[in-house]
C-alpha positions as CSV (number, residue, x, y, z in Angstrom):
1,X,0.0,0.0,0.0
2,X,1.9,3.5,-0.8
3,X,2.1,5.2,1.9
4,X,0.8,8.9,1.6
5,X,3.6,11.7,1.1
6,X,4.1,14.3,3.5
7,X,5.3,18.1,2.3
8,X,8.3,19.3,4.1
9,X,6.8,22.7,5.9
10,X,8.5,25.1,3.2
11,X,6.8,23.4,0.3
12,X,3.5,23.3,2.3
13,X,4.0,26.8,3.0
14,X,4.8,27.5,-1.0
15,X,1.8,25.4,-1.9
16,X,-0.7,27.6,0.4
17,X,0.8,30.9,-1.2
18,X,0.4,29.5,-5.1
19,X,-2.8,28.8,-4.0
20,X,-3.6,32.3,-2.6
21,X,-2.2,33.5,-6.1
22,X,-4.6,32.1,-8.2
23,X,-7.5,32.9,-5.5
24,X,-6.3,36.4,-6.1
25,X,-6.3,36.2,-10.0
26,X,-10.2,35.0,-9.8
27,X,-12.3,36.4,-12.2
28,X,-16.1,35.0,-11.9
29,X,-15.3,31.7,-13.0
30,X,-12.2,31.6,-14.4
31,X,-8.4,32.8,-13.4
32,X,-6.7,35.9,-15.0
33,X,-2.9,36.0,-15.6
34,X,-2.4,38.4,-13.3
35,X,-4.3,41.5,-11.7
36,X,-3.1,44.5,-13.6
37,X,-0.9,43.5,-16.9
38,X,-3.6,40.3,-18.0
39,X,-6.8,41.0,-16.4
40,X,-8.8,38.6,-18.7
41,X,-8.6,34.5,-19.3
42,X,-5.5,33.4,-21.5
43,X,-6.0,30.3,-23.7
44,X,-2.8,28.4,-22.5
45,X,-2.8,30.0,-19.1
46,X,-5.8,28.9,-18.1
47,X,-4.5,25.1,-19.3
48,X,-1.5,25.5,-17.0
49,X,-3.8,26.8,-14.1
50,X,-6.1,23.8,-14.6
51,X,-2.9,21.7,-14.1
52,X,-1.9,23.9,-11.0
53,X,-5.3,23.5,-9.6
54,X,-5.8,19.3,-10.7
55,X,-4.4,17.8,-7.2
56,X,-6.1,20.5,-4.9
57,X,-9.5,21.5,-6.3
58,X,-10.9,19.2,-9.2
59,X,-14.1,21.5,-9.7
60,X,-11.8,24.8,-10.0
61,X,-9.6,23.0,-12.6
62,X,-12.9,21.9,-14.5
63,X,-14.1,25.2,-15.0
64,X,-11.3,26.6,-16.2
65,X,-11.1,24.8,-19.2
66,X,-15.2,24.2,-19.1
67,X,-15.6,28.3,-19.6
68,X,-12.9,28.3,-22.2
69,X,-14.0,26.1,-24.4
70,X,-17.2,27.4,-24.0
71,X,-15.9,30.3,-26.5
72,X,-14.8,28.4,-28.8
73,X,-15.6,29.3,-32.4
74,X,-17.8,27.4,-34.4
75,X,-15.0,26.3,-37.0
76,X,-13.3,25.3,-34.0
77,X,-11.0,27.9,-33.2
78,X,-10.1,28.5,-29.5
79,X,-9.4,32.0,-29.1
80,X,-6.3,32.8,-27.3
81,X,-8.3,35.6,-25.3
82,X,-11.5,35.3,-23.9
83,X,-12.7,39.1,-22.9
84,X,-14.3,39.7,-18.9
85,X,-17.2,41.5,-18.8
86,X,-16.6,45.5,-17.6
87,X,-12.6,45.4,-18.1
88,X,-11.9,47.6,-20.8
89,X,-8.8,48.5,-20.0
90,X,-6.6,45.8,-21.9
91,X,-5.1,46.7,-25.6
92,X,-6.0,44.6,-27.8
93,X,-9.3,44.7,-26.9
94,X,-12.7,43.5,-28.4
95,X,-13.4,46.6,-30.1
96,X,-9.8,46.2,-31.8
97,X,-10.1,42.2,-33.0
98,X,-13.4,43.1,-34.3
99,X,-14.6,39.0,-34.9
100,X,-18.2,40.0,-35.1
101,X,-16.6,40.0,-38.8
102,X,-16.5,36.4,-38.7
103,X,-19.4,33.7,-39.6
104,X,-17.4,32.0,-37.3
105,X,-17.3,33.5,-34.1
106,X,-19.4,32.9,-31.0
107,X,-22.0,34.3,-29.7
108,X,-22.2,35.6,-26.0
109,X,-18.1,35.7,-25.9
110,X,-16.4,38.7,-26.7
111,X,-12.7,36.8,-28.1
112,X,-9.4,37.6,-29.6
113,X,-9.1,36.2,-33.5
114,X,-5.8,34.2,-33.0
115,X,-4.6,31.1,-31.3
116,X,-2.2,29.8,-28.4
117,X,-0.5,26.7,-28.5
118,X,-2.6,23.7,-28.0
119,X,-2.2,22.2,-24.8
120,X,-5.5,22.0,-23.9
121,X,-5.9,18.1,-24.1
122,X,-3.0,17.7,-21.8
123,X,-4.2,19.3,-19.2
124,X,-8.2,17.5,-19.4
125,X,-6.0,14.8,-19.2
126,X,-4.2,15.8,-16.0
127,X,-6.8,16.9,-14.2
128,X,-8.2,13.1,-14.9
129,X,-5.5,11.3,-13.2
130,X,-5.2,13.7,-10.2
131,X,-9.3,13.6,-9.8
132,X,-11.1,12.4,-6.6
133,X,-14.1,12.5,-8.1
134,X,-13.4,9.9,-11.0
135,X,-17.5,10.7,-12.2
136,X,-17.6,13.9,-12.2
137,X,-13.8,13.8,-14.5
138,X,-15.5,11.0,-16.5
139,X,-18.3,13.7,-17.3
140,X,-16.2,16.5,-17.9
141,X,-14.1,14.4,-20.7
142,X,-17.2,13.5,-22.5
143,X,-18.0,16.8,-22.5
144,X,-14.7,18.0,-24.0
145,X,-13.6,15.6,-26.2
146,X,-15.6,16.8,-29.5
147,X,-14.2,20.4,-28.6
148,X,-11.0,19.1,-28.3
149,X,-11.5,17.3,-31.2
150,X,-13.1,20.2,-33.1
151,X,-9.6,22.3,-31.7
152,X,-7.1,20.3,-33.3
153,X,-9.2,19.5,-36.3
154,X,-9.3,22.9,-36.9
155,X,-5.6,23.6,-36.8
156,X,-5.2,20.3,-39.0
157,X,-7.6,21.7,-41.9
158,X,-6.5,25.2,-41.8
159,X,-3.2,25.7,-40.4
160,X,-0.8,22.6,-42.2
161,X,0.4,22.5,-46.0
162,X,1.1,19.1,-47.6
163,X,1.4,16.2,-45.5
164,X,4.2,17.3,-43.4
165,X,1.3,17.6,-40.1
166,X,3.1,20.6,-38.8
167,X,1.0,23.4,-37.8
168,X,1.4,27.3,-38.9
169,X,1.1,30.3,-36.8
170,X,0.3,33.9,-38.0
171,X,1.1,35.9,-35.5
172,X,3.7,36.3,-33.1
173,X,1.3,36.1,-30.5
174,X,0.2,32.7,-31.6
175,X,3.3,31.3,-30.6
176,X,2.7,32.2,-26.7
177,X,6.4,33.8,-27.3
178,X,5.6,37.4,-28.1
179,X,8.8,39.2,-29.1
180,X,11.3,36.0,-29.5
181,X,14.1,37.1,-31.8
182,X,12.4,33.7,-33.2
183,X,10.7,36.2,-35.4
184,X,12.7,39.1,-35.7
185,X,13.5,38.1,-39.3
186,X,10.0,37.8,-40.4
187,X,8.8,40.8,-39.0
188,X,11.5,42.8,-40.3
189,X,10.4,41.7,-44.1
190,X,6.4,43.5,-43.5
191,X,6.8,46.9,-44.9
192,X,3.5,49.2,-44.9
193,X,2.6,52.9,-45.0
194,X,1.9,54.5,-41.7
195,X,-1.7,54.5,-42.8
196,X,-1.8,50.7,-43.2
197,X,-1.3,50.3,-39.3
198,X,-4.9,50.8,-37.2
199,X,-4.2,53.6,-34.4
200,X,-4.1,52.1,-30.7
201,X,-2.3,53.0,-27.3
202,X,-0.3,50.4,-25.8
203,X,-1.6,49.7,-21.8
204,X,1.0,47.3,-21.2
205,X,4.3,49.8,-20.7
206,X,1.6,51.3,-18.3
207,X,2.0,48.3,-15.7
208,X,5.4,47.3,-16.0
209,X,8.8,48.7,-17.2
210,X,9.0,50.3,-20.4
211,X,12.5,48.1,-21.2
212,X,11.1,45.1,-20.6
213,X,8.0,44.9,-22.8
214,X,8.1,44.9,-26.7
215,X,9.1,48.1,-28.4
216,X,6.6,50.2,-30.6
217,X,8.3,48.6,-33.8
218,X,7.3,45.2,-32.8
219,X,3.8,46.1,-31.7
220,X,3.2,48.5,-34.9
221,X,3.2,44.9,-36.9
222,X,1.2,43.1,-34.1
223,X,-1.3,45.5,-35.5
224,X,-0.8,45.3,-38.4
225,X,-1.5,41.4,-39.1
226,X,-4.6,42.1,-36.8
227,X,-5.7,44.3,-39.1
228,X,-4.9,41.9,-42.0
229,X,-7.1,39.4,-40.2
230,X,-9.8,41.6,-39.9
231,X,-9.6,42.7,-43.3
232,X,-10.1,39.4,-44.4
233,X,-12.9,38.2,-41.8
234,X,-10.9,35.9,-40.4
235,X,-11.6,33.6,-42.9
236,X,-8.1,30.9,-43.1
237,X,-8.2,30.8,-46.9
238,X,-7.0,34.7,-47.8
239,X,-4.8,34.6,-44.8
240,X,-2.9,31.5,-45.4
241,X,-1.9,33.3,-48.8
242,X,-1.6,36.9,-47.8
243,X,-0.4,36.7,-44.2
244,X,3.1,37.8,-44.4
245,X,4.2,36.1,-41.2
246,X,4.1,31.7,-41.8
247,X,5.8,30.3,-39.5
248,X,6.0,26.6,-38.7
249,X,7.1,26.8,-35.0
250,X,8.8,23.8,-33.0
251,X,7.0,25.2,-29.7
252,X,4.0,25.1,-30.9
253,X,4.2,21.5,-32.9
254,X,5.8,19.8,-29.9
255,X,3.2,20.3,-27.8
256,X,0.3,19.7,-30.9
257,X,2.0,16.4,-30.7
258,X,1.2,15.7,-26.9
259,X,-1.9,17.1,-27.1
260,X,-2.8,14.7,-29.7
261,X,-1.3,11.8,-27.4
262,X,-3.2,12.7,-24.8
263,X,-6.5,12.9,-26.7
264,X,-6.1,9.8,-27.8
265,X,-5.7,8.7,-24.1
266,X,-8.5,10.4,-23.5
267,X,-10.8,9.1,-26.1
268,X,-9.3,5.7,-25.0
269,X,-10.8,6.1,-21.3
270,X,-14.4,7.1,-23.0
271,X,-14.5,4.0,-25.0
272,X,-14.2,5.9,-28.5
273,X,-12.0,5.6,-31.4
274,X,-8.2,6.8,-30.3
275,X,-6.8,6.2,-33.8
276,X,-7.4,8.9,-35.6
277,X,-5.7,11.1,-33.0
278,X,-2.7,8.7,-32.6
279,X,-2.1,9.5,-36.8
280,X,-2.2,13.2,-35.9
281,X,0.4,12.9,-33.3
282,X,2.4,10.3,-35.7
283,X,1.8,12.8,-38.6
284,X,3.2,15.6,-37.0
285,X,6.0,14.5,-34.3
286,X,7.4,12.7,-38.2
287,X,7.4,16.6,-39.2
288,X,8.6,18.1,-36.1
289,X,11.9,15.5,-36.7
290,X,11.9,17.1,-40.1
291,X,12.9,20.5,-38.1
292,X,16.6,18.7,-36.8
293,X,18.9,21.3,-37.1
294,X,22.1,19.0,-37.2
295,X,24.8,21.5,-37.0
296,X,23.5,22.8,-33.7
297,X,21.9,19.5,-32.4
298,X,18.5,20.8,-31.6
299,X,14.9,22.1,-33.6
300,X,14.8,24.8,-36.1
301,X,11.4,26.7,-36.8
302,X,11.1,27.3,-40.6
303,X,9.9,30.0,-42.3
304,X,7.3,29.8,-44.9
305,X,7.4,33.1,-46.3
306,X,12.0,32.6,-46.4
307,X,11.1,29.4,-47.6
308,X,14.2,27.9,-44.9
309,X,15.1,27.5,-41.6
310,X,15.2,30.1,-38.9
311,X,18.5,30.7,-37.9
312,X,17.8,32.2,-34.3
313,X,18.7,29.6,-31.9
314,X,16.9,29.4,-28.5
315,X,15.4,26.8,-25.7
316,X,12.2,26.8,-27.3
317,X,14.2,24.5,-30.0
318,X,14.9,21.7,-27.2
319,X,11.1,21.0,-26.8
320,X,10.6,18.2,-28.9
321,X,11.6,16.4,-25.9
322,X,8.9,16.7,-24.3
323,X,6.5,15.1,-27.0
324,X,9.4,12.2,-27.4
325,X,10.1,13.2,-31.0
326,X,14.0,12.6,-31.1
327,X,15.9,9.8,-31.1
328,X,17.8,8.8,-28.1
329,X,21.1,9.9,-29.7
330,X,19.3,13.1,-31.0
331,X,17.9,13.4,-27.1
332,X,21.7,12.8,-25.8
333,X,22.8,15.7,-28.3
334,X,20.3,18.1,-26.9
335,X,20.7,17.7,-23.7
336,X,24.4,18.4,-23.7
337,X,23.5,21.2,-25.3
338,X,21.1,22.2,-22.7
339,X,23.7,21.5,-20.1
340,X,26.1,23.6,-22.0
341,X,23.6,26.7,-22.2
342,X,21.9,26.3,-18.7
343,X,22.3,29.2,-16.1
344,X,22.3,27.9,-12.2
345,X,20.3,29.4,-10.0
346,X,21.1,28.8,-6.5
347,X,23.0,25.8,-5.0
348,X,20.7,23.1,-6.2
349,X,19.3,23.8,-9.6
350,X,19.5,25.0,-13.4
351,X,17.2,26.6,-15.8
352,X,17.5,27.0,-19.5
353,X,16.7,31.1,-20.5
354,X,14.5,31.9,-23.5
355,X,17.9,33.4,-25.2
356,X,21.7,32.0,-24.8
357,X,23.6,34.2,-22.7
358,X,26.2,34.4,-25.2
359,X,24.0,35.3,-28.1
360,X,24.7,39.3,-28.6
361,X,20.4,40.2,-28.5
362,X,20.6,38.4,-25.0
363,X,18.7,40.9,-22.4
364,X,18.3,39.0,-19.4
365,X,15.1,41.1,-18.4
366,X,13.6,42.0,-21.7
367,X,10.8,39.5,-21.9
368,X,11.2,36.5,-24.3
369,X,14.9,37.8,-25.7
370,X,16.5,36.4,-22.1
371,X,14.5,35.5,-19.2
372,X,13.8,32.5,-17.5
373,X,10.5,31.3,-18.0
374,X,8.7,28.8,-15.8
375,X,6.4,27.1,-18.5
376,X,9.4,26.7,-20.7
377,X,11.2,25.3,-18.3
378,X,8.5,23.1,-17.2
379,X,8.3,21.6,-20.9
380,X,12.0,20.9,-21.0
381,X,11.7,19.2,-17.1
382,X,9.3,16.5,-18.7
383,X,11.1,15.8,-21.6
384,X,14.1,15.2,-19.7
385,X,12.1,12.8,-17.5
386,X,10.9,11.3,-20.6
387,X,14.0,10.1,-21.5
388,X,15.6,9.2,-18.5
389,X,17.6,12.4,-17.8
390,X,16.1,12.4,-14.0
391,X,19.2,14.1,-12.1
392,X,18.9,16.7,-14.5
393,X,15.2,17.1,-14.3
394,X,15.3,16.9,-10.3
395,X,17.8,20.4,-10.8
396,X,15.2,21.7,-13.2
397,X,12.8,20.5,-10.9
398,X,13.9,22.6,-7.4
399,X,15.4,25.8,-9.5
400,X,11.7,26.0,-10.5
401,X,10.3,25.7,-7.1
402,X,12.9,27.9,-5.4
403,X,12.6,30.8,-7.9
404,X,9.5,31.5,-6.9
405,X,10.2,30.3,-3.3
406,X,12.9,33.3,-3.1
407,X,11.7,35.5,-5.3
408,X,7.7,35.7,-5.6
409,X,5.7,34.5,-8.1
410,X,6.3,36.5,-11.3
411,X,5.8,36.3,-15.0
412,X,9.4,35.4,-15.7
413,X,12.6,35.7,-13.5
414,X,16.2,37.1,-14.7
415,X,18.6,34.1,-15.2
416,X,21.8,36.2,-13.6
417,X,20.1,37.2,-10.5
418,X,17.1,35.3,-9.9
419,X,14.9,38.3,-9.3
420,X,11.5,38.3,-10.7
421,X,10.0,40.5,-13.5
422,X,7.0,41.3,-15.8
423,X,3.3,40.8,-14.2
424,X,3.4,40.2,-10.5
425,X,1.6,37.6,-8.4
426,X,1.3,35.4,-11.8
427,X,-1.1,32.8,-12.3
428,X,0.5,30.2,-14.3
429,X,4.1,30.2,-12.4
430,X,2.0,29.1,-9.5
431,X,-0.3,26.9,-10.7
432,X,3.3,25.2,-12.3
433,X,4.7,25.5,-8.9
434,X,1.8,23.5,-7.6
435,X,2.1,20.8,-10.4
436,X,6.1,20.2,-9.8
437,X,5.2,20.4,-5.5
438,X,3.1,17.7,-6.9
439,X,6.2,15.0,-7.6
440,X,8.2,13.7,-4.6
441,X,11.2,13.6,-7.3
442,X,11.8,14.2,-11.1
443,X,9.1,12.1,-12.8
444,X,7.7,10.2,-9.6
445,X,3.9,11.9,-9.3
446,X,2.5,11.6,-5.7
């Protein structure tokens, strides 16, 4: 009989405090980001927070997906914002997406027009196998399955070219990964007249430092592509051929091929038919290997629009080890790699920044050009347990728990110092601290 695990004090303590976090961040039914710079639900944010919340509060981790999904559009597009009610203070706002242009949109839910990546069916999943209540989590998968379904059927119809499975995005945003130098290539190539870009006024540099949120330049073409979207109702045809951002992202297919793992798994426990979500996941993790950037021994993101490989170089590349897309010897060569980039923090952990410290654009606060980010890191913990890499998980592991520990629960932490930056008292680095308090050791669940 296991025997129950008991929390040393310290991580009780933590626990309690992620918990008041996203008790603070509750809006109605569902969890913000965080109070001032996110005041409204986040597609893969509120997937993480329904992962936080699986071991400690079942019904609270149902919602949060149950309310998402619930603004789902009807092609089955999940929106990667879903508007409160009375909060009019976030840019881009309804008024500015404008999807009452599409046949397509919902009704009663005031939405963004763009996507997040789709980890959605991973965290149904995970709030499964951590429920009490195996009923009520028996009724909450049948009720998502056919959106989850509809979801990656949507990005499967619209969003792949040829057979290759691998997914485009169309906006920075898409990519979760807002200003990565990812795509400072293919937002330098959009030219336009000062007319072409729609007028707005940034809220963001309003909540948090000016140097670390993404300049005017970038944000003048985050416009601008919503605009294109707009233009064209949404509709995937016309944007697939005029969007002048394509971008095949290694992110954002690595965790399409979970997802679709864990669909099946779900669709397995329901008694229906798994296969045709085990093809997707096949489909695209034979894809994703396509991406192996041999010279550097990691994932490339390729440019549609360039027609080639992106030649930035960052963690996000190492992620295909959390769907178990390379071979061991490909694995062996990332994770030296990853050893080899790593910044420690503390005496008993490392973490992987979003940009090498050696690469010249590096900015250790400057929000996805630098930083340590927990959900990143989080990704790159389970693909290291995946393949047997547990010592260096466990280090992955406790820098995770102790940033936060030491340094408060923020949107992403510098990697030299350890101190914490962007949106305070953040939602989804506790709800992740909650999921790693959650394993006794690297890849042992309690």
């Amino acid at each position: 009989m296991q025997q129950p695990v008991v929390s040393p004090p310290a991580d009780a303590e933590l626990a309690q405090q992620a918990l008041a976090v996203l008790e603070a961040n509750r809006i109605g039914e569902v969890t913000r980001p965080s109070p001032l710079l996110y005041p409204h639900q986040w597609s893969w944010d509120s997937a993480f927070i329904a992962m936080g919340y699986a071991r400690h509060d079942q019904e609270r981790a149902q919602r949060e997906l149950r309310v998402l999904f619930a603004a789902q559009w009807r092609n089955g597009l999940l929106p990667h914002i879903v508007f409160a009610e009375g909060d009019g203070r976030y840019f881009p706002g309804p008024d500015f997406w404008q999807v009452e242009r599409s046949l397509h949109a919902p009704l009663g839910a005031k939405t963004s027009g763009i996507v997040q990546p789709p980890i959605h069916a991973t965290a149904a999943w995970q709030v499964h196998r951590h429920a009490s209540d195996r009923r009520s989590a028996l009724v909450f998968l049948e009720a998502l399955l056919p959106r989850l379904a509809a979801w990656h059927g949507y990005l499967y119809r619209e969003r792949t070219r040829g057979d290759d499975g691998l997914a485009e995005i169309w906006h920075p945003w898409e990519s979760g990964m807002d200003n990565s130098p990812l795509w400072d290539d293919a937002l330098g190539r959009i030219m336009f007249e000062p007319g072409d870009v729609p007028a707005y006024r940034r809220v963001d540099v309003e909540y948090g430092a000016v140097s670390e949120r993404p300049t005017d330049h970038d944000y003048d073409r985050y416009a601008y592509l919503v605009k294109l979207f707009r233009d064209h109702r949404y509709q995937p045809e016309p944007i697939r051929e005029a969007c002048p951002f394509a971008v095949r992202d290694v992110l954002f297919n690595a965790i399409l091929v979970q997802s679709n793992r864990d669909l099946a798994a779900i669709a397995r426990v329901l008694g229906e038919d798994a296969a045709p979500f085990e093809a997707w996941a096949d489909r695209t993790a034979a894809g994703l290997d396509g991406l192996w950037d041999a010279q550097h021994a990691t994932y490339a993101d390729h440019d549609v629009r360039a027609g080639g490989p992106v030649a930035t170089r960052t963690a996000a590349g190492l992620t295909p080890l959390y769907a178990g897309v390379p071979s061991p010897a490909r694995a062996r060569l990332m994770v030296e790699g990853l050893l080899g980039s790593a910044v420690r923090t503390g005496d008993r952990g490392f973490v992987a920044p979003s940009l090498p410290v050696d690469d010249p654009r590096f900015q250790p606060n400057l929000y996805w050009r630098g930083p340590v980010w927990p959900v990143l890191n989080w990704l790159l913990y389970h693909g290291l347990v995946r393949y047997g890499y547990r010592a260096e998980a466990q280090q992955i592991r406790d820098a995770l728990i102790d940033l936060p520990r030491h340094g408060g629960f923020f949107e992403h932490y510098d990697p030299t110092t350890g101190r914490g930056h962007g949106g305070e008292q953040f939602a989804w680095t506790a709800a992740l601290t909650l999921d790693l308090l959650g394993e006794q050791d690297a890849g042992n669940p309690t």
